[in-house]
PDB file of C-alpha atoms in Angstrom:
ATOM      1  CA  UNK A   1     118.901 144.025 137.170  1.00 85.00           C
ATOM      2  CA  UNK A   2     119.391 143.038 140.914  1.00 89.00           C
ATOM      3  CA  UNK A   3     117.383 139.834 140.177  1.00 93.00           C
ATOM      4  CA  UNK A   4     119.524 139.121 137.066  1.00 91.00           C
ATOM      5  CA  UNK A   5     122.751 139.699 139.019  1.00 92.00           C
ATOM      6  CA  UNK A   6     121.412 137.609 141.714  1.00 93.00           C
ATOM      7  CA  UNK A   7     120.956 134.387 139.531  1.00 94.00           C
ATOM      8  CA  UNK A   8     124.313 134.748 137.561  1.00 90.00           C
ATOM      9  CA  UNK A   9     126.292 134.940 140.414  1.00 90.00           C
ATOM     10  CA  UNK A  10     125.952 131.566 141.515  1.00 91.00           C
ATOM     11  CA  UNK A  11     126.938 130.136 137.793  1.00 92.00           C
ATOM     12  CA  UNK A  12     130.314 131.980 137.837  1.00 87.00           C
ATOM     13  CA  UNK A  13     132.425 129.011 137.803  1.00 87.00           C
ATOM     14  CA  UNK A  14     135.340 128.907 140.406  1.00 83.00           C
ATOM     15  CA  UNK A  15     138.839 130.156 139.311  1.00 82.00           C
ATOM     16  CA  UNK A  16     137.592 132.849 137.187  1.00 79.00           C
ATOM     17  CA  UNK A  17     141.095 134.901 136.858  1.00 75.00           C
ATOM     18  CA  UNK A  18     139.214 138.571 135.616  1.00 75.00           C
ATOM     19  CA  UNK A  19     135.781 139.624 135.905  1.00 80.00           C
ATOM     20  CA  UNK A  20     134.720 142.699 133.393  1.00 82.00           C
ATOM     21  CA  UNK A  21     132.344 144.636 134.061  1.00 87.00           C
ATOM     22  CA  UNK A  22     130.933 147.895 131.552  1.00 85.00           C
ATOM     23  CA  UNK A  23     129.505 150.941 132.570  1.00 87.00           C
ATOM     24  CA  UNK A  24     126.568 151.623 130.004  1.00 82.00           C
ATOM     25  CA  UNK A  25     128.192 154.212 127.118  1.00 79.00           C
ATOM     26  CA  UNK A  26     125.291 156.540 127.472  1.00 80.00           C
ATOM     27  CA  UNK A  27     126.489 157.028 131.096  1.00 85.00           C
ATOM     28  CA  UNK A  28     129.785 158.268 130.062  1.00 85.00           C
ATOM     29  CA  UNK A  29     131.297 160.464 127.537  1.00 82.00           C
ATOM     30  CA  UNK A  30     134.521 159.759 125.366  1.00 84.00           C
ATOM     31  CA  UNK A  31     136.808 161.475 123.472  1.00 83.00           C
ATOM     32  CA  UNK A  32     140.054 161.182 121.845  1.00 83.00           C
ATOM     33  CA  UNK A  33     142.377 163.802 122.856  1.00 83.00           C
ATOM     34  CA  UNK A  34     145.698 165.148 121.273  1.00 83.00           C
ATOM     35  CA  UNK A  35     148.691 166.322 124.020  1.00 83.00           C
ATOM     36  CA  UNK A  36     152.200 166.872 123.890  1.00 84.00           C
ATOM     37  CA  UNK A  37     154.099 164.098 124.808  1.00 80.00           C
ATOM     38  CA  UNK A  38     155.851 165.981 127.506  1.00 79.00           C
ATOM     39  CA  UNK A  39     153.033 166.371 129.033  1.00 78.00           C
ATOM     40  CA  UNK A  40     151.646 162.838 129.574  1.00 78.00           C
ATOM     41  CA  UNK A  41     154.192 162.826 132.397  1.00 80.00           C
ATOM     42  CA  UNK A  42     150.539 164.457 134.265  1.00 82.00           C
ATOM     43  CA  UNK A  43     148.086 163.360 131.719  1.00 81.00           C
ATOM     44  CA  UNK A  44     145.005 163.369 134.369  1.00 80.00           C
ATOM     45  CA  UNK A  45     145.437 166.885 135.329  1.00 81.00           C
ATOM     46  CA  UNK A  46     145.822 167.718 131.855  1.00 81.00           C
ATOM     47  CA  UNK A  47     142.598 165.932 130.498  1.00 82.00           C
ATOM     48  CA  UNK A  48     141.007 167.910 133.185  1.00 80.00           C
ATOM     49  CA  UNK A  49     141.461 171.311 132.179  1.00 79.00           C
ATOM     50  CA  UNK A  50     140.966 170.052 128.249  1.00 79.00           C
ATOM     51  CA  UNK A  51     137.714 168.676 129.220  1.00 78.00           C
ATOM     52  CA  UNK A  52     136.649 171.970 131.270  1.00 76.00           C
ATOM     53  CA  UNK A  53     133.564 173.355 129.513  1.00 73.00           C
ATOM     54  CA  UNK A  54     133.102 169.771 127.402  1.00 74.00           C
ATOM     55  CA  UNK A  55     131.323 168.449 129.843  1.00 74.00           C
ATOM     56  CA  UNK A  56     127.620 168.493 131.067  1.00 71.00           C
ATOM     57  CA  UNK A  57     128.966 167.967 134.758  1.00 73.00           C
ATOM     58  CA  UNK A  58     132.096 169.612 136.471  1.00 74.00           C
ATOM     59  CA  UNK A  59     135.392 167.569 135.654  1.00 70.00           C
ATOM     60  CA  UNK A  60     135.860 167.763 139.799  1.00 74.00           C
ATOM     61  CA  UNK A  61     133.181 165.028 139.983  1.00 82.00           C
ATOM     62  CA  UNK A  62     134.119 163.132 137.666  1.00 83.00           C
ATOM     63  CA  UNK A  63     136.281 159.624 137.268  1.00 87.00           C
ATOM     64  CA  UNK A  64     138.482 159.474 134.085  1.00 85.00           C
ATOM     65  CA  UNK A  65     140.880 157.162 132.598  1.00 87.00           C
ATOM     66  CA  UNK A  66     143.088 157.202 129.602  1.00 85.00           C
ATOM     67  CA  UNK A  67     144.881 154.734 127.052  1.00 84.00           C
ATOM     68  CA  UNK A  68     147.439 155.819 124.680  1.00 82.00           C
ATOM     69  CA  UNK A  69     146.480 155.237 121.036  1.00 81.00           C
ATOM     70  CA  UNK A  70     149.627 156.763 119.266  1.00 77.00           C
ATOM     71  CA  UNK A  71     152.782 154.796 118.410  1.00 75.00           C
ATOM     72  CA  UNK A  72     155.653 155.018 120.967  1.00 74.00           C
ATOM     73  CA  UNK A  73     157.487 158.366 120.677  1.00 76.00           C
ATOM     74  CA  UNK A  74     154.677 159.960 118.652  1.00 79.00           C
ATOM     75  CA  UNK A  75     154.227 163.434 119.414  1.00 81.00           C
ATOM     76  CA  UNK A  76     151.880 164.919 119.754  1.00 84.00           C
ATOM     77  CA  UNK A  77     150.117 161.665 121.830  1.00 82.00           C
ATOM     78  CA  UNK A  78     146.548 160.366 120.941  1.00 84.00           C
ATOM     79  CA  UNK A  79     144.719 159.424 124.181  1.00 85.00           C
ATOM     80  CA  UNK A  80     141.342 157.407 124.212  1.00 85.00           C
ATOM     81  CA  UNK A  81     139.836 159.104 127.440  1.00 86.00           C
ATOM     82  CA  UNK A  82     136.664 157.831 129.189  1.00 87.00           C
ATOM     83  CA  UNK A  83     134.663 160.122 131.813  1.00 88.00           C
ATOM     84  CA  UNK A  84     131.749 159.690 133.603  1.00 90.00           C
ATOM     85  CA  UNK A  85     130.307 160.483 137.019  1.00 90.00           C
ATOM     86  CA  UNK A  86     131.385 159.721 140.508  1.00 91.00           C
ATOM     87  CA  UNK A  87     128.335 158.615 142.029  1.00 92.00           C
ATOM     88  CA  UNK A  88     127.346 156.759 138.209  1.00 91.00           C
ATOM     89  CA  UNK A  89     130.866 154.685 138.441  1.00 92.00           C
ATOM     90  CA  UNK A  90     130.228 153.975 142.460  1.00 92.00           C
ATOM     91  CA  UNK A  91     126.612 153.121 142.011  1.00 92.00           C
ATOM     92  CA  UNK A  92     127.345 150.371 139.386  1.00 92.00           C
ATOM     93  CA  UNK A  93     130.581 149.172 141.820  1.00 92.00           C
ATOM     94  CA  UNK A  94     127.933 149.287 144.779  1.00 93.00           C
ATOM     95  CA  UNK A  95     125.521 147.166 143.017  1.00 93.00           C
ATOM     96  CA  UNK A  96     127.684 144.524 141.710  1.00 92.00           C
ATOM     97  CA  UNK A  97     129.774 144.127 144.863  1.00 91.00           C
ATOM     98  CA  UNK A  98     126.426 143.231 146.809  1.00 92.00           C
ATOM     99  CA  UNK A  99     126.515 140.395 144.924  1.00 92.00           C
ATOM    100  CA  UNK A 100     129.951 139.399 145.493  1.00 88.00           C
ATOM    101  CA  UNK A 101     130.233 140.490 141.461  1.00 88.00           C
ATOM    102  CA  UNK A 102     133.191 142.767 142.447  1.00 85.00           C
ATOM    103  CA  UNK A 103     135.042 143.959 138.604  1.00 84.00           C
ATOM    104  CA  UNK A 104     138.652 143.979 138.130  1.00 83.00           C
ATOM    105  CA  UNK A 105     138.013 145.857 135.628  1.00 82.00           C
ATOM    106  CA  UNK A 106     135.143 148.801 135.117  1.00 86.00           C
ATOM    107  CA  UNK A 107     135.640 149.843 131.111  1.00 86.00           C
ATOM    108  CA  UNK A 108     133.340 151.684 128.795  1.00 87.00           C
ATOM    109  CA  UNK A 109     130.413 149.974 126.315  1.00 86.00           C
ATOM    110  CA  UNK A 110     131.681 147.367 124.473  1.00 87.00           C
ATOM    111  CA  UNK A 111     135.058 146.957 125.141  1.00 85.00           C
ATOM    112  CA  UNK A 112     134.601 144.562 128.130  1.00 83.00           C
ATOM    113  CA  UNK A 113     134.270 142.194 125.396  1.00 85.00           C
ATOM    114  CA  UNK A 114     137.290 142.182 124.768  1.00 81.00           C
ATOM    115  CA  UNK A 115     138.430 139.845 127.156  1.00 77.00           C
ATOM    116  CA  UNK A 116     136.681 137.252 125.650  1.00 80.00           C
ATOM    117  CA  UNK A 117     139.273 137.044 123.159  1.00 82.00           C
ATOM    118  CA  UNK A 118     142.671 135.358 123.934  1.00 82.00           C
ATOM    119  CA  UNK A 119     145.566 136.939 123.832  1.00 82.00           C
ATOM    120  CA  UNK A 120     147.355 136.383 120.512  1.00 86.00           C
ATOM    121  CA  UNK A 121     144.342 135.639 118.634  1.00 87.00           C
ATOM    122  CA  UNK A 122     144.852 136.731 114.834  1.00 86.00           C
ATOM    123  CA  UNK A 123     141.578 139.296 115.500  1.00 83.00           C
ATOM    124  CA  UNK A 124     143.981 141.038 117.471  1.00 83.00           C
ATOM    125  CA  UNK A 125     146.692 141.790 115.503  1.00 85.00           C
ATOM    126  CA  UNK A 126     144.132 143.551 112.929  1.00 86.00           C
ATOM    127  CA  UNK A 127     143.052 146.586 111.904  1.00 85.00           C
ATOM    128  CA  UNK A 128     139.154 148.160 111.437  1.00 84.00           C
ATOM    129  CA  UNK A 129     137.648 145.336 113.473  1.00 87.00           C
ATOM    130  CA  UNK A 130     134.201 146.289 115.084  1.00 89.00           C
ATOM    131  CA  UNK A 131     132.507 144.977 118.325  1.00 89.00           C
ATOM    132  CA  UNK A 132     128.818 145.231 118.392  1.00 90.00           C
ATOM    133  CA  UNK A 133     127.160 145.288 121.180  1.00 90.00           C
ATOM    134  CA  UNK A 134     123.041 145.174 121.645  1.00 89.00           C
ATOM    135  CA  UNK A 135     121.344 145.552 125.140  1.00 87.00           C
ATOM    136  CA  UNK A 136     117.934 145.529 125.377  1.00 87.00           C
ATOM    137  CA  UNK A 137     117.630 149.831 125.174  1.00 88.00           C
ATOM    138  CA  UNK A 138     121.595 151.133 123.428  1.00 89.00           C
ATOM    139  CA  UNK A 139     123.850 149.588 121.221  1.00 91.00           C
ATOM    140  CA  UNK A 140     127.261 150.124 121.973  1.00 90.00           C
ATOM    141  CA  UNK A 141     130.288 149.862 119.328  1.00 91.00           C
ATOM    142  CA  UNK A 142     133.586 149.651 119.278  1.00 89.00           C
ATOM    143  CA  UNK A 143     136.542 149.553 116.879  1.00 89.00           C
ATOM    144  CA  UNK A 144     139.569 147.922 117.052  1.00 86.00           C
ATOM    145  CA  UNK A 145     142.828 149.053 115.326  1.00 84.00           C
ATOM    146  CA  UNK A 146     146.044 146.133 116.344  1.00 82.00           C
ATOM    147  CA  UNK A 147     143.700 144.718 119.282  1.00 82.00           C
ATOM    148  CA  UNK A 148     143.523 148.229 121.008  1.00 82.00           C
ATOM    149  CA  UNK A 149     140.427 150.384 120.529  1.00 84.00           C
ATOM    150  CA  UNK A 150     140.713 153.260 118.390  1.00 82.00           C
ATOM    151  CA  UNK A 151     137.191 154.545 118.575  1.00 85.00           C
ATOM    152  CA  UNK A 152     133.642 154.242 120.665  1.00 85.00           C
ATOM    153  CA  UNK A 153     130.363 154.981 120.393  1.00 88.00           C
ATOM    154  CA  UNK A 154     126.680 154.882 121.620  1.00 88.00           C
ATOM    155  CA  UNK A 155     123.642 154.363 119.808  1.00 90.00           C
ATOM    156  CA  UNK A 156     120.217 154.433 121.711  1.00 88.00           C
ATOM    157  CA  UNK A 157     118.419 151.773 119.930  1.00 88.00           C
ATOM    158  CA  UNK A 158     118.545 147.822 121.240  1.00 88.00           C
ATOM    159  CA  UNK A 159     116.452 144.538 121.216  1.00 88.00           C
ATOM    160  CA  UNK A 160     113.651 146.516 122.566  1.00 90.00           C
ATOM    161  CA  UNK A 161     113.145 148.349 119.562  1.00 89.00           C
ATOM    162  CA  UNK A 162     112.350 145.465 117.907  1.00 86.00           C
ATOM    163  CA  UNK A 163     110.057 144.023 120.217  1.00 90.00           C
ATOM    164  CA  UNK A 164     108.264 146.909 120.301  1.00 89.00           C
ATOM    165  CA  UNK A 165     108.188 146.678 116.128  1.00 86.00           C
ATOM    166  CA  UNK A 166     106.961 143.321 116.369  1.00 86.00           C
ATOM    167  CA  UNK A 167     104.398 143.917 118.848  1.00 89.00           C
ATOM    168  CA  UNK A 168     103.023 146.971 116.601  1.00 85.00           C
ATOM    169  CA  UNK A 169     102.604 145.406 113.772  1.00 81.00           C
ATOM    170  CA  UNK A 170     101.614 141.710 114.722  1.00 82.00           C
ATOM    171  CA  UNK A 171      99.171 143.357 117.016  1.00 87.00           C
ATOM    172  CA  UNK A 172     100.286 141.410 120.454  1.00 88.00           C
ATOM    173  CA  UNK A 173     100.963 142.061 123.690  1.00 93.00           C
ATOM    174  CA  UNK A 174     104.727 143.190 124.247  1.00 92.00           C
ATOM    175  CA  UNK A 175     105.360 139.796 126.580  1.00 92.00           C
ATOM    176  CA  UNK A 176     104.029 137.743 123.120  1.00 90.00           C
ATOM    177  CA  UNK A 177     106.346 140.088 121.094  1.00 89.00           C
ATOM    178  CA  UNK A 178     109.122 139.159 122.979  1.00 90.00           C
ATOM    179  CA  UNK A 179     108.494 135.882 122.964  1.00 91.00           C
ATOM    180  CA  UNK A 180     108.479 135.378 119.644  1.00 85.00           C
ATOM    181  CA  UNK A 181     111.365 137.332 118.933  1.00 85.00           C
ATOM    182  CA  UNK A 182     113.895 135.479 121.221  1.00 86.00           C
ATOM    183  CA  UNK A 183     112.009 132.016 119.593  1.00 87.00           C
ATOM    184  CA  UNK A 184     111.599 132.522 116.106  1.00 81.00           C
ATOM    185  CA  UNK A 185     113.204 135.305 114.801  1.00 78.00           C
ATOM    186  CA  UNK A 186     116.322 134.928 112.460  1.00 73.00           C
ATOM    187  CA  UNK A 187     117.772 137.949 110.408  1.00 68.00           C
ATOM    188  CA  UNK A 188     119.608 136.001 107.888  1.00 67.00           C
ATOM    189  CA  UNK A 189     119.244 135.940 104.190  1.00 62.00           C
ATOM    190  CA  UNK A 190     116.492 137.835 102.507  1.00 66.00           C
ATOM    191  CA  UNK A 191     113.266 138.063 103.614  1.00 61.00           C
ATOM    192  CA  UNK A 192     111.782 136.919 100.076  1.00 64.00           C
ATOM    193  CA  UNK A 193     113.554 133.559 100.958  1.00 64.00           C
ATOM    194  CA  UNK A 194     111.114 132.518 103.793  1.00 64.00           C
ATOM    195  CA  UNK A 195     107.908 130.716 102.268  1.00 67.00           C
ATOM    196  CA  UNK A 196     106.042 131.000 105.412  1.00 75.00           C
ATOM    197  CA  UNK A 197     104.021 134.652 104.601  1.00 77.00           C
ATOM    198  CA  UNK A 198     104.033 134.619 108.775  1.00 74.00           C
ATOM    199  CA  UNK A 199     108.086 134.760 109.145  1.00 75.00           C
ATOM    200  CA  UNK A 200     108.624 136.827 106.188  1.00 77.00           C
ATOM    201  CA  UNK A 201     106.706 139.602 107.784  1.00 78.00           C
ATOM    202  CA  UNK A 202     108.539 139.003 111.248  1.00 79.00           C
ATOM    203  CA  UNK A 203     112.030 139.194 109.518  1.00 80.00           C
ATOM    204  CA  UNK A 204     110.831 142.265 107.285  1.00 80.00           C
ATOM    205  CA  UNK A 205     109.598 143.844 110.389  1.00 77.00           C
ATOM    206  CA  UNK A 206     112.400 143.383 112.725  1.00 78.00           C
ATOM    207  CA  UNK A 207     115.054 144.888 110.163  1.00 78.00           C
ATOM    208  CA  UNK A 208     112.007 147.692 110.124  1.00 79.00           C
ATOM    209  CA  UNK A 209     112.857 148.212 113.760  1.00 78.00           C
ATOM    210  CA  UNK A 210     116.249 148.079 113.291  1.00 81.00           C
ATOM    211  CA  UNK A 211     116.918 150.639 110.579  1.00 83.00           C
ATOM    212  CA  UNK A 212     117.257 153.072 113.306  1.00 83.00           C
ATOM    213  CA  UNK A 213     120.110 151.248 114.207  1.00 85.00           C
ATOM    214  CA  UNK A 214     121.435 150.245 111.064  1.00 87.00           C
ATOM    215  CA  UNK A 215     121.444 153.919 109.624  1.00 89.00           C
ATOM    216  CA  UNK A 216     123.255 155.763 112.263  1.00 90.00           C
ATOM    217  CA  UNK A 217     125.869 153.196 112.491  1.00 91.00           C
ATOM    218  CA  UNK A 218     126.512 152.723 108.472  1.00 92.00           C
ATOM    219  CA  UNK A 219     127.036 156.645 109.025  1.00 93.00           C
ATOM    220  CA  UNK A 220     129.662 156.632 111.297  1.00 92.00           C
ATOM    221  CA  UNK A 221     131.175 153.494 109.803  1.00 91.00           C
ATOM    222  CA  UNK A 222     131.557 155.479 106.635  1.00 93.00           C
ATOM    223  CA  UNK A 223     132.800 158.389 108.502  1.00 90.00           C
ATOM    224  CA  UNK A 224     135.773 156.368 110.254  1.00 87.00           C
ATOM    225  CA  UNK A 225     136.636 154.939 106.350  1.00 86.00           C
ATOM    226  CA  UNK A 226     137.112 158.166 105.663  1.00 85.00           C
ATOM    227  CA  UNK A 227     139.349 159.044 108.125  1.00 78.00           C
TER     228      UNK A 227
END
């Protein structure tokens, strides 16, 4: 990671207004929360003592933010809150600062991405849409209800899942695996469609390696329908 930060830095063009940066969503833990709207007037103290016991370290070493979901004047108030660890948050800070990669803004999984979109664009003015995100060992999605994010979640399966599928059944080094992954691979269409026996069993195997992936997340999509 220091080697990868050390070569993007110098390809950040000049003038760049915001930099984003996300802390991984298997480092921190979220939750939508439900207060009275009198008492968002102290929100952080009271996401504090709601999160006492919820968490697998003490809420006194922790760094938390909030964003309200609910409509103005709703009561009670939906907050989207985001915790994670001190030292986790200052460790990521630490290591992007050293290469003068210093965030304006630290969020959660995917939802740095959403600064790629511009403001006003018609994705954001919609409701249900979902941000993937893969990284070479998680996943991270999130949804998207009028261009402000309505739910997150982690899934510990990436691109190295299918690497390692590849590599299994083609019988090659991981290095090869990846290789040909990253060169070759293409999970569009059917797999039937490919004449070449050799990519047909590539694509079959890669969606192998992702139906950990692709289970789990049909799941929870299904689940937010629901709701």
């Amino acid at each position: 990671l220091d080697e990868a930060l050390a070569e993007l830095a110098p390809r950040i063009p000049r003038g760049v207004e915001t930099r984003a940066s996300a802390l991984s969503g298997s480092d921190a833990t979220v939750r939508i929360l439900g207060f009275p709207r009198a008492a968002l007037r102290q929100a952080e103290a009271a996401i504090r003592i709601e999160l006492e016991g919820q968490l697998p370290f003490e809420a006194s070493e922790a760094v938390l933010d909030h964003m309200l979901l609910s409509q103005p004047g709703a009561d009670p108030a939906s907050l989207l809150v985001a915790v994670a660890r001190t030292d986790t948050v200052r460790a990521l800070v630490d290591l992007l600062g050293r290469h003068g990669l210093d965030p304006e803004a630290l969020a959660v999984g995917a939802l740095p991405l959403l600064h790629l979109v511009p403001r006003g664009h018609a994705l954001l003015s919609e409701d249900g849409v979902c941000i993937l995100d893969m990284g070479r060992a998680e996943t991270d999605l999130a949804v998207l209800c009028g261009g402000r994010p309505a739910f997150l979640r982690s899934f510990r399966v990436g691109a190295e899942d299918l690497t390692r599928a590849i590599a299994k059944t083609f019988r090659v080094p991981r290095g090869e695996a990846e290789a040909v992954k990253v060169t070759r691979l293409t999970l569009e269409g059917d797999p039937a469609a490919h004449h070449e026996p050799s990519m047909r069993a590539l694509v079959e195997d890669a969606q192998g390696g992702l139906a950990s992936l692709l289970g789990p997340l049909r799941r929870t999509l299904v689940e937010l329908r629901a709701r």
